[in-house]
GROMACS .gro file of C-alpha atoms in nm:
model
  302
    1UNK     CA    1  -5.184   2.469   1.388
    2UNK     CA    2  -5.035   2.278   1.083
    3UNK     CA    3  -4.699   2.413   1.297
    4UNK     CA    4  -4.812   2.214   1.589
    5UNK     CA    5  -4.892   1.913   1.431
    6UNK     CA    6  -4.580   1.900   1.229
    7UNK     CA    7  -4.351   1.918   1.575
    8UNK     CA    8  -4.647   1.668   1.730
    9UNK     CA    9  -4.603   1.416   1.460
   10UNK     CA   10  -4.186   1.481   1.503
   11UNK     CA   11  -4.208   1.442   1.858
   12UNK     CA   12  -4.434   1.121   1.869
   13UNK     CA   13  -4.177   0.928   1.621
   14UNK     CA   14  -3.905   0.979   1.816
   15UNK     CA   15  -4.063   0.900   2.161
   16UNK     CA   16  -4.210   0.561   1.994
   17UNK     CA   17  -3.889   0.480   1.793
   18UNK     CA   18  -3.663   0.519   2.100
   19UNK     CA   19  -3.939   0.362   2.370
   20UNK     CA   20  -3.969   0.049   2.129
   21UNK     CA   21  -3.612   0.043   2.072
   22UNK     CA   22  -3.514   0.056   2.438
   23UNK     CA   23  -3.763  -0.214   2.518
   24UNK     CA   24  -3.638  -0.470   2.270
   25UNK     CA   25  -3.253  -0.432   2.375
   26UNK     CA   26  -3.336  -0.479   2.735
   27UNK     CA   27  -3.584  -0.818   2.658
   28UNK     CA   28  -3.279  -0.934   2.406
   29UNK     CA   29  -3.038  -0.859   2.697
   30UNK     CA   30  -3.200  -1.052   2.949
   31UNK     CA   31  -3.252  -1.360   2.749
   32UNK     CA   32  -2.916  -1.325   2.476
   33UNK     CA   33  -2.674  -1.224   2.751
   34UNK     CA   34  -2.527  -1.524   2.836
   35UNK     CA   35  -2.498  -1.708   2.464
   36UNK     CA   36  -2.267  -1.360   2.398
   37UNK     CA   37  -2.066  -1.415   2.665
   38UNK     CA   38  -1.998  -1.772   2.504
   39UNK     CA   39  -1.980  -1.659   2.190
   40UNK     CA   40  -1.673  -1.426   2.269
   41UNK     CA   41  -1.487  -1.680   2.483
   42UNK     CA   42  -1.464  -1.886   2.189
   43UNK     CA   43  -1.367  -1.628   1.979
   44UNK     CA   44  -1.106  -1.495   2.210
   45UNK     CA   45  -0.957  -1.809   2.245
   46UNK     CA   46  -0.606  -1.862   2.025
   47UNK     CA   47  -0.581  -2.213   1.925
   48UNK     CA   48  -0.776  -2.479   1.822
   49UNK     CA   49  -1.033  -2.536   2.075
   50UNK     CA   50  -1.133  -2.908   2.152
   51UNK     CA   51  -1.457  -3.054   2.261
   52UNK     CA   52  -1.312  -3.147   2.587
   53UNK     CA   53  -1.196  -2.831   2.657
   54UNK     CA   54  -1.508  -2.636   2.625
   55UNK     CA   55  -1.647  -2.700   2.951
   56UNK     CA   56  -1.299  -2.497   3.109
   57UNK     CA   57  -1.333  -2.212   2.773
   58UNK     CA   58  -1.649  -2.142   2.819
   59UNK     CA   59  -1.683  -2.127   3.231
   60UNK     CA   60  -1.330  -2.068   3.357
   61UNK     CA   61  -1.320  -2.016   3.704
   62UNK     CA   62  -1.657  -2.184   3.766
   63UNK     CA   63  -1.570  -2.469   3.531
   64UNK     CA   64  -1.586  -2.706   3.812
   65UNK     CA   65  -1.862  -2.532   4.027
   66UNK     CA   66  -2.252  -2.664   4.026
   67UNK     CA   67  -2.474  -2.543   3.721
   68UNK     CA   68  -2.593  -2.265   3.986
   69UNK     CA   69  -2.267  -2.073   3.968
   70UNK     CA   70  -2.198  -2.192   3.604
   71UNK     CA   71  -2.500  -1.981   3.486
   72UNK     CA   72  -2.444  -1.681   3.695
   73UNK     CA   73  -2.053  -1.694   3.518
   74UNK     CA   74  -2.205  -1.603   3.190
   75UNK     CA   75  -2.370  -1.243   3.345
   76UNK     CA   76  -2.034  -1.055   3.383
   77UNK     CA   77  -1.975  -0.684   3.314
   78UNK     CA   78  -2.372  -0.650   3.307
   79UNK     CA   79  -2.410  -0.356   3.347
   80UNK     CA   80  -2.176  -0.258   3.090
   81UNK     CA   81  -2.350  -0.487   2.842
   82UNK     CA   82  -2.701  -0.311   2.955
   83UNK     CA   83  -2.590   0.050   2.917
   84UNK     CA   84  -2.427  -0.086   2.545
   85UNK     CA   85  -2.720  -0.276   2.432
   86UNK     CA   86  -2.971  -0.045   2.506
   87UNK     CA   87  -2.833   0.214   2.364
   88UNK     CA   88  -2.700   0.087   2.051
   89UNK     CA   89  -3.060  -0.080   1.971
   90UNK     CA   90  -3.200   0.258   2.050
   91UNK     CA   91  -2.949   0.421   1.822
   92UNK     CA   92  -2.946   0.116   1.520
   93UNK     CA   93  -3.295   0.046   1.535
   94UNK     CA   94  -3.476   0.409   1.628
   95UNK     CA   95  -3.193   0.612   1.434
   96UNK     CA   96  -3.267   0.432   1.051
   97UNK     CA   97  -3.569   0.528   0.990
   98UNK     CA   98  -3.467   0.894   1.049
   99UNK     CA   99  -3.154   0.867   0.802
  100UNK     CA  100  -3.391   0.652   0.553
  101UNK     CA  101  -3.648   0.970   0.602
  102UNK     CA  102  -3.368   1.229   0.522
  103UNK     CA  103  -3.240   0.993   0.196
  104UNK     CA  104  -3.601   1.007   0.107
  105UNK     CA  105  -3.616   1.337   0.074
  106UNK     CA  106  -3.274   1.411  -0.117
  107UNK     CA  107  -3.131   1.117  -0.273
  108UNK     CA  108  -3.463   0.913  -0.367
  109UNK     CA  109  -3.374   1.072  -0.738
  110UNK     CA  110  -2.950   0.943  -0.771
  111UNK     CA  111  -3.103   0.585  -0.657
  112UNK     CA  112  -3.382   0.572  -0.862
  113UNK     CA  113  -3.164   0.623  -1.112
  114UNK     CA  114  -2.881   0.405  -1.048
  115UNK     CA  115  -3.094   0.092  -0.898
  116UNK     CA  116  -3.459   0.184  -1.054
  117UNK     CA  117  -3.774   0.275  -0.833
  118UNK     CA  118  -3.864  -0.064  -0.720
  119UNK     CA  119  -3.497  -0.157  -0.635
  120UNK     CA  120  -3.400   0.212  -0.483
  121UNK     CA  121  -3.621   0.091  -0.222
  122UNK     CA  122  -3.414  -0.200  -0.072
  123UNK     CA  123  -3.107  -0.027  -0.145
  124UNK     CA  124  -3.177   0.272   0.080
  125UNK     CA  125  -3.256   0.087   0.377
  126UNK     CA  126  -2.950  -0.081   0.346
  127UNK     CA  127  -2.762   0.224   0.281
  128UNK     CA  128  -2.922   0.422   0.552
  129UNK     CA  129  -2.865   0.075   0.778
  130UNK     CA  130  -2.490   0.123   0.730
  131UNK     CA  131  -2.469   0.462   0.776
  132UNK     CA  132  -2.593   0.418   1.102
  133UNK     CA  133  -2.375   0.110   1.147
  134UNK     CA  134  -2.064   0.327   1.109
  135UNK     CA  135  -2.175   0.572   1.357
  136UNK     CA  136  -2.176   0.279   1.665
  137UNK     CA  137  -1.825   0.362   1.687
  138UNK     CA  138  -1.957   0.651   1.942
  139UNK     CA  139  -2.075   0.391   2.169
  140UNK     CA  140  -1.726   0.193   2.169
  141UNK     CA  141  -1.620   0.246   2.519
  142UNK     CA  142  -1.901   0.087   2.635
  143UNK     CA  143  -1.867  -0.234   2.425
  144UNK     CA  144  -1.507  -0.293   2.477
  145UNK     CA  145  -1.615  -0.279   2.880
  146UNK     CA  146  -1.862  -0.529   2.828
  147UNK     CA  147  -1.621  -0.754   2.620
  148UNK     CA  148  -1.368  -0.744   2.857
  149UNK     CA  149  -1.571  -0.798   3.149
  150UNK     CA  150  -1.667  -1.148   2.917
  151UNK     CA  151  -1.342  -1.245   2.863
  152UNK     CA  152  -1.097  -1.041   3.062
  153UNK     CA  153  -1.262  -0.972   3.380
  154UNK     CA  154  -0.911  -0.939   3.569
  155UNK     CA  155  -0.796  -0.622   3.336
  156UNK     CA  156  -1.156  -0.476   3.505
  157UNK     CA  157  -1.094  -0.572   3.909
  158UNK     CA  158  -1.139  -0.340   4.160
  159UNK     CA  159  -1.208  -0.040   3.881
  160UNK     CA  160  -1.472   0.173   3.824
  161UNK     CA  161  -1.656   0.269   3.523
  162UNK     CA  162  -1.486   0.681   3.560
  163UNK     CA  163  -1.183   0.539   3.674
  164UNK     CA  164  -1.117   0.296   3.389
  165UNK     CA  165  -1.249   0.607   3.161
  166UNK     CA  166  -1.000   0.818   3.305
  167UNK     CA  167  -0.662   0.567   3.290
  168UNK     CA  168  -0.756   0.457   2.963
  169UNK     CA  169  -0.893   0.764   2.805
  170UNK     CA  170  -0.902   0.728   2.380
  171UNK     CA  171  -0.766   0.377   2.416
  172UNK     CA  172  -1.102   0.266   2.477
  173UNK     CA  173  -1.167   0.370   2.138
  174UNK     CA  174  -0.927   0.136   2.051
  175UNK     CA  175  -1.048  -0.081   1.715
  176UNK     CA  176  -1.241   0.199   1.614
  177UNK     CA  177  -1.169   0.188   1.259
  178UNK     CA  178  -1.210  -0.240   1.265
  179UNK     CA  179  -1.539  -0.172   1.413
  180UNK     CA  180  -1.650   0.046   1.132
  181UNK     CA  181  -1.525  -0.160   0.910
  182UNK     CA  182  -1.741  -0.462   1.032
  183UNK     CA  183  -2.081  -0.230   1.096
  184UNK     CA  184  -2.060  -0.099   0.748
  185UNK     CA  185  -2.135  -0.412   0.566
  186UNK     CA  186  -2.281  -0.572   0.860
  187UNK     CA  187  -2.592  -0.363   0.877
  188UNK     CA  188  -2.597  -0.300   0.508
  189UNK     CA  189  -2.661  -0.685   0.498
  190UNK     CA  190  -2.904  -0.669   0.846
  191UNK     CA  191  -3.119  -0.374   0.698
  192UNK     CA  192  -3.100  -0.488   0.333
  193UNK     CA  193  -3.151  -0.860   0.380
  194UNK     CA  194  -3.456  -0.786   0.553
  195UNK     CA  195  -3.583  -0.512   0.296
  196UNK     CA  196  -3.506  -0.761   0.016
  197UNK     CA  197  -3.721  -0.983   0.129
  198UNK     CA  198  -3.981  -0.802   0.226
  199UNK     CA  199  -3.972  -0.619  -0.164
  200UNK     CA  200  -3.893  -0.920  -0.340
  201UNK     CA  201  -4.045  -1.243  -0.167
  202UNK     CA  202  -4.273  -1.078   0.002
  203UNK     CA  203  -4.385  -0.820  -0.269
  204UNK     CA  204  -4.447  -0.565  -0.025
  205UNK     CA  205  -4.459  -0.195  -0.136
  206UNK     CA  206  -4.520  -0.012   0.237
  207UNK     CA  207  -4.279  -0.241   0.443
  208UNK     CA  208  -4.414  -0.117   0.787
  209UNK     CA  209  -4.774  -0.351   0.675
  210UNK     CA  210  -4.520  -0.626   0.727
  211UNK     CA  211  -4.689  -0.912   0.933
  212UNK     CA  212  -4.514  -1.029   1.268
  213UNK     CA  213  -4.471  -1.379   1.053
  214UNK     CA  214  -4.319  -1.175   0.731
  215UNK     CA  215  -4.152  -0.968   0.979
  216UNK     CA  216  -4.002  -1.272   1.174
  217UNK     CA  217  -3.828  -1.412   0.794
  218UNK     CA  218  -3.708  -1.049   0.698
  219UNK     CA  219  -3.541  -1.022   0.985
  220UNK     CA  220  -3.400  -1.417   1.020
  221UNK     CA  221  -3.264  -1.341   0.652
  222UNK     CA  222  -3.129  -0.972   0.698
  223UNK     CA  223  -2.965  -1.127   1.067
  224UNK     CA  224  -2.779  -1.469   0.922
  225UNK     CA  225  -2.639  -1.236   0.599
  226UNK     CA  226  -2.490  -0.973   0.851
  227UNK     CA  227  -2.355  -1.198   1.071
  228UNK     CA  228  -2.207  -1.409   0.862
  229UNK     CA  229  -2.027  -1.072   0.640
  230UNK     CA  230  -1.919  -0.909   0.963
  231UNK     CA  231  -1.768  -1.228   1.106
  232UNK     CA  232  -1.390  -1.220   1.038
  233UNK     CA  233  -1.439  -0.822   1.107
  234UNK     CA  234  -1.575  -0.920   1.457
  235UNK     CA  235  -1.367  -1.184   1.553
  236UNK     CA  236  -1.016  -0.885   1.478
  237UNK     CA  237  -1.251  -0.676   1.675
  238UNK     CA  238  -1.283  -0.901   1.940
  239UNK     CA  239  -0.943  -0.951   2.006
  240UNK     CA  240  -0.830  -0.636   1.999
  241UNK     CA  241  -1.063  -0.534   2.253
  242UNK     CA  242  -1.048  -0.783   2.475
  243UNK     CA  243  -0.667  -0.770   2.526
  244UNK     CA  244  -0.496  -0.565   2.814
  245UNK     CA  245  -0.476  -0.179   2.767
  246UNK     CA  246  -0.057  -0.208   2.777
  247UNK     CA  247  -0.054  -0.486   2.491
  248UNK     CA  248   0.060  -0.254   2.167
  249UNK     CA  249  -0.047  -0.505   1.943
  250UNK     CA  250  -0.214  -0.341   1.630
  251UNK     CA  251  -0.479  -0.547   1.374
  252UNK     CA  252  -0.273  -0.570   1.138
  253UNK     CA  253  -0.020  -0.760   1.363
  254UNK     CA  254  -0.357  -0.980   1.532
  255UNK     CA  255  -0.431  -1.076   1.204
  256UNK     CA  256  -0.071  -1.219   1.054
  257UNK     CA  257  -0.065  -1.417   1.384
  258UNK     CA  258  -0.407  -1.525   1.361
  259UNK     CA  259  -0.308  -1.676   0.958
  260UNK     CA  260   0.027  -1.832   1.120
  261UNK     CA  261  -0.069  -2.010   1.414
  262UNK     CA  262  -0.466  -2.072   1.371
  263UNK     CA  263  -0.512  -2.053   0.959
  264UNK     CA  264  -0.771  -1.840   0.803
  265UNK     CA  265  -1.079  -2.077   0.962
  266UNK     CA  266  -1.031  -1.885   1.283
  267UNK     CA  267  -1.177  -1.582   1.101
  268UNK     CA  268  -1.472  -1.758   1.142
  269UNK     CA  269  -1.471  -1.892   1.556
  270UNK     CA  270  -1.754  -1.827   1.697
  271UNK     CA  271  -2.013  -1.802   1.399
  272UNK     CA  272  -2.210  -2.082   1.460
  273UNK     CA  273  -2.317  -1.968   1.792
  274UNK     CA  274  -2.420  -1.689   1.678
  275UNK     CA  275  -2.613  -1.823   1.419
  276UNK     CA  276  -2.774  -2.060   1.590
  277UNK     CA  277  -2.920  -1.712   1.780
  278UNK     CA  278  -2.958  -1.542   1.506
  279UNK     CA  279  -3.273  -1.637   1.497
  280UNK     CA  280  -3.433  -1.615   1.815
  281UNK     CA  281  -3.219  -1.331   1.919
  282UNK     CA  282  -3.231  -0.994   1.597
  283UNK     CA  283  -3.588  -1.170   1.495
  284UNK     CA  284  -3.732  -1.124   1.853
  285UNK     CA  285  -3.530  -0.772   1.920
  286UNK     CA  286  -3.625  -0.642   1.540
  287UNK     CA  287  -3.980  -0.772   1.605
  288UNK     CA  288  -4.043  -0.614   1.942
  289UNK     CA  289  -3.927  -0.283   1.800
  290UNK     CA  290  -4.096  -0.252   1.521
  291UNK     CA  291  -4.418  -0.368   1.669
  292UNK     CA  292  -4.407  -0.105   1.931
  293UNK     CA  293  -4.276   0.170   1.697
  294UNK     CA  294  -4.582   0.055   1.499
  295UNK     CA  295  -4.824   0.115   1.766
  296UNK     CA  296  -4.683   0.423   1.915
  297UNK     CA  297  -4.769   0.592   1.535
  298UNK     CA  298  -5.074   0.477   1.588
  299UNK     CA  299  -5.163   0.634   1.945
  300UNK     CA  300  -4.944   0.915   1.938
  301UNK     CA  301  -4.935   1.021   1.610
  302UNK     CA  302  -5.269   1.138   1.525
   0.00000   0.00000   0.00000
C-alpha cells in the first residue's frame, strides 16, 4: 500500500506539473506571440534603427497593408513557436521542482553550509532554475525555426518541418553553447529573483503558500533580473540563429562586428520590449502554472 501511494503521489506531480505547465505556455503564446516577433526584428536588425523606420522593421512586407494584415504579420512560424513554447514551459517550469526535489535530498547539507539554512533556500531554486536552463539546449531546433520564421521567413519557404530537419541536420543546433550560456544565468536570476523575494520580502518559509498577489511580485522581480542578465547573450543568440544556414559566421565573429559598426549599446536592442512584457507576460505564465500545479496536489495527490 505505502508502495502504491508513493508511485500515486509520483504520478500525480508530474501529471499536474506538466498539465499546468502546458496550459500556461499555450495562454502566454496566444497573447505574447506577436510582441516576440517584434522584439526579435529589432534585435535582428544591424544598425541604428530610427523612429521612422519602425513601421517598415517591424512589419516588412505588410508595412504598407491595413492594420488587418499588419497583425496577422506578427503570427509567423506559429506553429514552430507553439511546439517550442509549450514544451520549454513544460520542461522550465514542470522540470524545477523535480531537480530542486533531488538537491533537497543530497546537497541541502554543502548549501547549508556554504549559504546557511535560511539562505540555502533561495540559492537552490536558483541553482536548480539554471540547471534546467542549460538543458533547453535540447529543444533548440525548434526555437531557431520559430526565430527564423520571425525574422527570416524566406530561408523557411516552401520547406517542411522533416525536410528542413533533414538539410540542416546539427546546424540547427547551431548557438548551442551561446544559448547555454544565456539560460544559465538567465534562469538562475528568473528562479532566484523570485525565491528571494518570496524568502526575504515576503518572509515566506513554504514558498508554494505564496498568494497570487506575492506570487505576481516574485515573479515580476525574478522576470526583469533574467531578462535583463541574459540580454546581450540573447541578442548573439538571436543573430546567429536567425541568419541563413550557408552564412559561416561564428559568435565570436557576430560579436567584433556588432562592437565595430553598432557599439556595445546594441547588446542591449530589444530589452525594453521585453521588459515592458515582462510583466504581463512570465507573471501571468509563472502564475497560471503554479496555480494549477497547486491545485492538481490538491485533487490528485491525496
Amino acid at each position: 500500500m505505502g508502495g502504491d501511494s508513493s508511485n500515486s503521489n509520483a504520478g500525480g506531480k508530474l501529471l499536474g506539473r506538466c498539465v499546468g505547465s502546458a496550459i500556461a505556455g499555450f495562454s502566454e503564446l496566444a497573447l505574447f506571440h506577436p510582441v516576440d516577433t517584434i522584439a526579435k526584428r529589432l534585435m535582428t536588425k544591424e544598425g541604428t534603427v530610427a523612429f521612422s523606420q519602425m513601421n517598415a522593421v517591424i512589419f516588412r512586407d505588410a508595412a504598407d497593408a491595413g492594420w488587418a494584415v499588419k497583425a496577422r504579420s506578427l503570427f509567423p512560424g506559429l506553429g514552430y513557436a507553439a511546439g517550442y513554447k509549450i514544451l520549454q514551459r513544460v520542461y522550465k517550469f514542470g522540470g524545477q521542482p523535480f531537480v530542486l526535489d533531488l538537491m533537497r535530498s543530497n546537497c541541502s547539507s554543502p548549501f547549508e553550509a556554504v549559504f546557511g539554512k535560511r539562505n540555502s533556500k533561495a540559492w537552490m531554486h536558483a541553482t536548480a532554475g539554471s540547471l534546467i536552463g542549460v538543458g533547453e539546449v535540447a529543444l533548440l531546433p525548434l526555437d531557431v525555426l520559430k526565430i527564423r520564421a520571425q525574422t527570416n521567413p524566406q530561408a523557411l519557404s516552401g520547406k517542411g518541418f522533416f525536410g528542413l530537419v533533414q538539410a540542416e541536420g546539427l546546424g540547427l543546433y547551431r548557438g548551442a553553447g551561446w544559448t547555454a550560456v544565456r539560460n544559465a544565468p538567465g534562469s538562475f536570476a528568473l528562479f532566484g529573483g523570485s525565491a528571494f523575494v518570496k524568502d526575504f520580502v515576503f518572509g515566506l518559509e513554504d514558498y508554494n503558500k505564496a498568494t497570487f498577489a506575492q506570487t505576481s511580485l516574485a515573479s515580476i522581480a525574478g522576470a526583469t533580473a533574467s531578462i535583463t542578465v541574459a540580454a546581450p547573450m540573447d541578442v548573439i543568440k538571436t543573430r546567429i540563429q536567425s541568419r541563413a544556414h550557408n552564412d559561416p559566421k561564428s559568435g565570436a565573429v557576430i560579436i567584433a562586428e556588432l562592437f565595430a559598426k553598432e557599439g556595445p549599446g546594441a547588446l542591449f536592442k530589444g530589452l525594453l520590449p521585453k521588459l515592458l512584457t515582462v510583466g504581463p507576460k512570465l507573471v501571468f505564465s509563472f502564475t497560471v502554472a503554479q496555480y494549477l500545479i497547486a491545485l492538481s496536489d490538491r485533487v490528485l495527490i491525496k
